[in-house]
XYZ file of C-alpha atoms in Angstrom:
365
model
C -40.353 164.851 12.198
C -40.005 163.262 8.817
C -36.856 161.402 7.761
C -35.762 161.681 4.272
C -35.666 158.596 2.188
C -32.157 157.561 1.100
C -33.313 157.451 -2.392
C -34.168 161.150 -2.101
C -30.520 162.174 -1.098
C -28.594 163.940 -3.810
C -25.764 162.188 -5.698
C -23.130 164.640 -4.461
C -23.774 163.692 -0.933
C -23.169 160.011 -1.745
C -19.863 160.863 -3.342
C -18.738 162.743 -0.253
C -19.483 159.753 1.933
C -17.370 157.430 -0.293
C -14.413 159.824 -0.166
C -14.606 159.984 3.609
C -14.525 156.159 3.851
C -11.433 155.984 1.623
C -9.585 158.512 3.773
C -10.330 156.564 6.950
C -9.032 153.325 5.363
C -5.772 154.960 4.260
C -5.144 156.371 7.759
C -5.553 152.946 9.351
C -3.104 151.388 6.896
C -0.448 153.978 7.659
C -0.873 153.399 11.401
C -0.293 149.658 11.045
C 2.652 150.182 8.760
C 4.339 152.424 11.288
C 4.410 149.825 14.055
C 7.628 147.803 14.874
C 8.088 144.718 12.697
C 7.541 141.294 14.315
C 10.696 139.330 15.276
C 11.718 136.836 12.630
C 11.068 133.149 13.136
C 13.737 130.788 14.370
C 14.603 129.959 10.811
C 15.274 133.550 9.888
C 18.672 135.225 9.679
C 19.531 137.922 12.160
C 21.847 140.754 11.416
C 25.250 140.479 13.036
C 24.481 143.245 15.475
C 21.368 141.392 16.753
C 22.916 137.845 17.042
C 23.400 136.510 20.677
C 26.948 135.901 21.917
C 28.402 132.479 20.969
C 28.830 129.988 23.916
C 31.575 127.240 23.852
C 30.040 123.792 23.270
C 30.457 120.771 25.654
C 32.437 118.999 22.983
C 35.100 121.675 23.176
C 35.215 121.855 26.977
C 35.387 118.049 27.584
C 38.315 115.729 26.861
C 38.897 112.228 25.482
C 40.958 109.269 26.598
C 42.007 106.620 24.087
C 44.319 103.623 24.130
C 44.851 100.020 23.122
C 45.286 96.732 25.004
C 47.708 93.991 23.926
C 49.552 91.048 25.421
C 53.298 90.765 25.941
C 53.669 89.622 22.320
C 51.921 92.795 21.094
C 48.834 90.839 20.026
C 45.578 92.745 20.455
C 43.263 91.701 23.289
C 39.582 92.214 22.435
C 36.762 92.394 25.006
C 39.043 93.724 27.736
C 37.089 95.599 30.411
C 38.484 99.125 30.871
C 37.354 101.120 33.918
C 37.886 104.872 34.286
C 37.380 106.109 37.846
C 37.330 109.733 38.991
C 39.613 110.033 42.021
C 37.537 112.373 44.167
C 33.964 111.298 43.452
C 34.821 107.631 42.802
C 32.415 107.774 39.868
C 33.351 105.133 37.320
C 32.537 104.394 33.722
C 33.557 101.380 31.672
C 34.409 100.566 28.095
C 35.233 97.357 26.241
C 38.123 97.042 23.823
C 37.228 96.225 20.239
C 38.693 93.593 17.937
C 41.907 95.565 17.549
C 42.207 96.075 21.307
C 41.350 99.786 21.089
C 39.136 101.610 23.572
C 37.978 105.208 24.010
C 36.226 107.432 26.541
C 34.543 110.463 24.960
C 33.249 113.658 26.574
C 35.254 113.175 29.758
C 35.081 116.154 32.138
C 38.430 117.586 33.263
C 39.749 116.045 36.468
C 41.986 113.326 37.869
C 41.363 109.710 36.936
C 42.584 106.157 37.542
C 42.484 103.599 34.747
C 42.098 99.844 35.333
C 42.033 97.071 32.741
C 41.010 93.436 33.188
C 40.709 90.584 30.681
C 39.995 86.894 31.029
C 43.172 84.869 31.261
C 45.362 87.900 31.892
C 46.620 89.602 35.000
C 44.775 92.784 35.949
C 46.461 96.095 35.083
C 46.333 99.516 36.759
C 47.933 102.711 35.497
C 50.857 103.659 37.696
C 50.262 107.423 37.589
C 47.022 109.314 38.068
C 45.739 110.838 34.842
C 45.292 114.612 35.147
C 42.921 115.556 32.357
C 42.650 119.171 31.206
C 39.885 120.884 29.290
C 39.779 119.842 25.669
C 42.722 117.446 26.024
C 42.935 114.266 23.945
C 44.862 111.925 26.236
C 46.401 108.808 24.701
C 47.203 106.040 27.190
C 50.642 104.482 26.657
C 50.436 100.984 25.208
C 49.014 98.564 27.745
C 50.497 95.060 27.818
C 48.769 92.459 29.960
C 50.731 89.514 31.278
C 49.341 86.003 31.624
C 47.340 85.551 34.814
C 49.311 83.847 37.542
C 47.947 80.474 38.583
C 47.781 80.025 42.330
C 47.677 76.366 43.183
C 47.809 74.974 46.678
C 49.048 71.439 47.026
C 47.811 69.713 50.106
C 50.692 67.312 50.550
C 49.943 64.344 52.776
C 52.408 61.730 53.849
C 51.711 58.018 53.702
C 51.662 57.973 57.478
C 48.979 60.666 57.585
C 46.939 58.814 54.968
C 47.199 55.572 56.932
C 46.141 57.424 60.083
C 43.025 58.701 58.354
C 42.167 55.229 57.108
C 42.576 53.429 60.426
C 40.538 56.171 62.103
C 37.691 55.112 59.837
C 38.379 51.451 60.578
C 38.127 52.114 64.315
C 34.462 53.036 63.781
C 33.571 49.833 61.928
C 31.261 47.666 64.025
C 29.179 44.629 63.162
C 25.534 45.486 63.811
C 26.923 48.695 65.250
C 28.275 46.813 68.302
C 31.024 44.257 67.680
C 34.434 45.678 66.655
C 35.458 44.998 63.075
C 38.609 47.091 63.124
C 40.999 44.731 61.298
C 39.168 44.837 57.965
C 40.110 47.330 55.278
C 37.498 48.107 52.652
C 40.096 50.183 50.787
C 41.998 47.742 48.549
C 45.042 49.986 48.134
C 45.172 51.230 51.712
C 48.381 52.855 52.904
C 50.689 50.580 54.949
C 50.660 51.019 58.708
C 53.655 52.231 60.612
C 54.950 50.331 63.635
C 53.277 52.829 65.943
C 49.953 52.489 64.142
C 50.020 48.692 64.349
C 50.458 48.813 68.114
C 47.862 51.566 68.384
C 45.255 49.499 66.527
C 46.027 46.467 68.707
C 45.567 48.608 71.823
C 42.255 50.021 70.570
C 40.886 46.531 69.967
C 42.164 45.182 73.294
C 40.685 48.032 75.350
C 37.350 48.256 73.564
C 34.401 47.907 76.009
C 32.921 45.147 73.868
C 36.158 43.158 74.258
C 35.885 43.335 78.052
C 32.211 42.382 77.905
C 32.629 39.370 75.609
C 35.592 38.218 77.703
C 33.337 38.250 80.761
C 30.677 36.269 78.931
C 33.248 33.669 77.861
C 34.602 33.366 81.402
C 31.066 32.949 82.762
C 30.298 30.148 80.313
C 33.562 28.393 81.224
C 32.740 28.565 84.933
C 29.174 27.388 84.317
C 30.487 24.400 82.349
C 33.205 23.685 84.927
C 36.060 24.286 82.465
C 39.524 24.719 83.981
C 38.492 23.240 87.289
C 41.867 24.176 88.734
C 40.657 27.743 88.951
C 37.899 26.704 91.377
C 34.484 28.290 91.677
C 33.073 31.374 93.356
C 34.165 34.816 92.294
C 37.892 34.052 92.550
C 37.530 31.226 90.021
C 35.571 33.510 87.701
C 38.255 36.218 88.011
C 40.993 33.706 87.100
C 39.033 32.504 84.091
C 38.391 36.096 83.068
C 42.104 36.918 83.334
C 43.113 33.805 81.359
C 40.593 34.497 78.588
C 41.629 38.133 78.328
C 45.299 37.078 78.364
C 44.675 34.806 75.375
C 43.126 37.655 73.423
C 45.754 40.152 74.452
C 48.626 37.805 73.543
C 47.267 36.795 70.165
C 46.387 40.384 69.248
C 49.690 41.980 70.195
C 51.825 39.111 68.899
C 49.950 38.408 65.656
C 48.773 41.938 64.815
C 51.418 44.269 66.263
C 54.788 42.800 67.289
C 55.418 40.259 64.517
C 53.884 42.449 61.737
C 56.203 45.262 62.860
C 59.265 43.032 62.824
C 58.342 41.298 59.563
C 56.881 44.391 57.840
C 53.504 42.775 57.225
C 49.993 44.199 57.328
C 47.731 42.481 59.891
C 44.464 43.572 58.257
C 42.120 41.647 55.996
C 41.657 43.452 52.662
C 38.116 43.033 51.406
C 37.969 42.008 47.741
C 34.263 42.334 46.952
C 34.402 41.588 43.208
C 34.931 38.686 40.847
C 33.450 35.168 40.728
C 32.360 33.581 43.992
C 34.983 30.826 43.755
C 37.775 33.320 43.235
C 36.617 35.409 46.175
C 36.324 32.327 48.395
C 39.814 31.109 47.534
C 41.157 34.608 48.148
C 39.498 34.815 51.583
C 40.815 31.414 52.698
C 44.306 32.112 51.386
C 44.679 35.226 53.539
C 45.132 32.985 56.568
C 48.403 31.777 55.052
C 49.386 34.826 52.967
C 49.184 38.528 53.695
C 50.058 41.853 52.147
C 53.448 43.234 53.093
C 54.167 46.857 53.855
C 55.695 47.025 50.370
C 52.324 46.112 48.818
C 53.376 42.597 47.753
C 51.758 39.390 48.945
C 53.886 37.090 51.101
C 53.532 34.197 53.586
C 51.558 35.238 56.638
C 54.175 34.444 59.247
C 52.619 36.951 61.625
C 49.271 35.201 61.880
C 50.642 31.679 62.354
C 53.459 32.818 64.652
C 51.120 34.988 66.705
C 48.662 32.166 67.387
C 51.468 29.754 68.210
C 53.227 32.233 70.514
C 49.986 33.082 72.330
C 49.318 29.355 72.911
C 52.735 28.855 74.521
C 52.326 31.947 76.692
C 48.943 30.750 77.916
C 50.583 27.683 79.402
C 52.145 29.991 81.976
C 48.837 30.934 83.621
C 46.486 28.013 82.973
C 46.161 25.376 85.743
C 48.752 22.634 85.501
C 45.984 20.048 85.314
C 44.628 21.709 82.172
C 47.914 22.430 80.420
C 48.581 20.557 77.223
C 51.679 19.095 75.704
C 53.579 20.859 72.959
C 51.945 18.647 70.341
C 48.462 19.508 71.548
C 49.396 23.206 71.578
C 50.579 23.029 67.987
C 47.469 21.121 66.961
C 45.242 23.685 68.633
C 47.154 26.460 66.878
C 46.562 24.855 63.481
C 42.912 24.405 64.345
C 42.771 28.064 65.254
C 44.303 28.983 61.894
C 41.732 26.837 60.101
C 38.983 28.482 62.124
C 40.317 31.840 60.971
C 39.647 30.782 57.394
C 35.933 30.587 58.178
C 36.143 34.049 59.681
C 37.613 35.498 56.481
C 34.865 33.828 54.450
C 32.294 35.561 56.630
C 34.163 38.834 56.141
C 34.174 38.489 52.372
C 30.586 37.415 51.814
C 28.477 38.414 54.812
C 29.816 40.760 57.474
C 30.258 43.694 55.139
C 26.481 44.069 54.909
C 26.157 44.226 58.699
C 29.145 46.497 59.351
C 28.350 50.068 60.266
C 30.813 52.919 59.813
C 32.634 51.478 56.818
C 33.810 53.893 54.100
C 31.674 54.285 50.988
C 32.647 52.095 48.030
C 35.147 53.713 45.627
């Protein structure tokens, strides 16, 4: 079979083929044009009949709460912390008042709320009534006036007697090298005066201290070993008499010179440590305290208690010492004066030395 060459086809046939192609193209165009149009883009305008129904916005359904904070003189209070709390859920949100004292809560869902306001230096404030907020409501809080914050001060009043009790409690723990009592020294220069009861109490504490009983026994043993007060004899009975006489001397001088006479004469039996100033001034002060003392009124006065206590104890001791060892009145007075002079050396030790070896003393002011 032989195919004809395209060049050999007649011209009319070519024309027919072109017409057929044009008809097919026109049919396709009409088919596309008859289809439904594509939906417009988001930026296009829809006809009213095709627009979706309008929904109410959150801004219209929610509510607002506004107000202002001032003091009792109507002056604005900035930076006040305002708390809005939903009653049921306890959910809270806060706002801070501006320079004019104004605050606002926007887009608040309907419900019941409690409003609290706090500011530095002012008493806290809470709305008396619960806020019932409706949809779309603009609630204005009535003017808030904060009062000045109340100052709660507690005064721990303490009497002079209580203060003195605290101070002598510290003194009762003062011991030289942690052993020997050093109770009659006050390291507080302006210590409270002792009451009559406290003076006798301190004398009793010193007289019944275990160290007092021990040192009394040592003294009595030395006296027996040296043969002092031979009228007491030897053996245990002699030692017991010497022990009783030595303890009687201490008991008499302590209660007479540090409790009874100071109570009657309103004088303080303690030595008040100075601890400052030139050495000469401190030395003269220490020695002078044998003859002068501080009164319960805080003024310095003659130390009748110390001199009278030593003298009275010396006379009382004549009642229990052996007759062969008793002294005349003149010797008793002389021994009393010697004892007073010896006390001056004791105060010098207190001022310059014993403080550094005393445990339990209060810290320096």
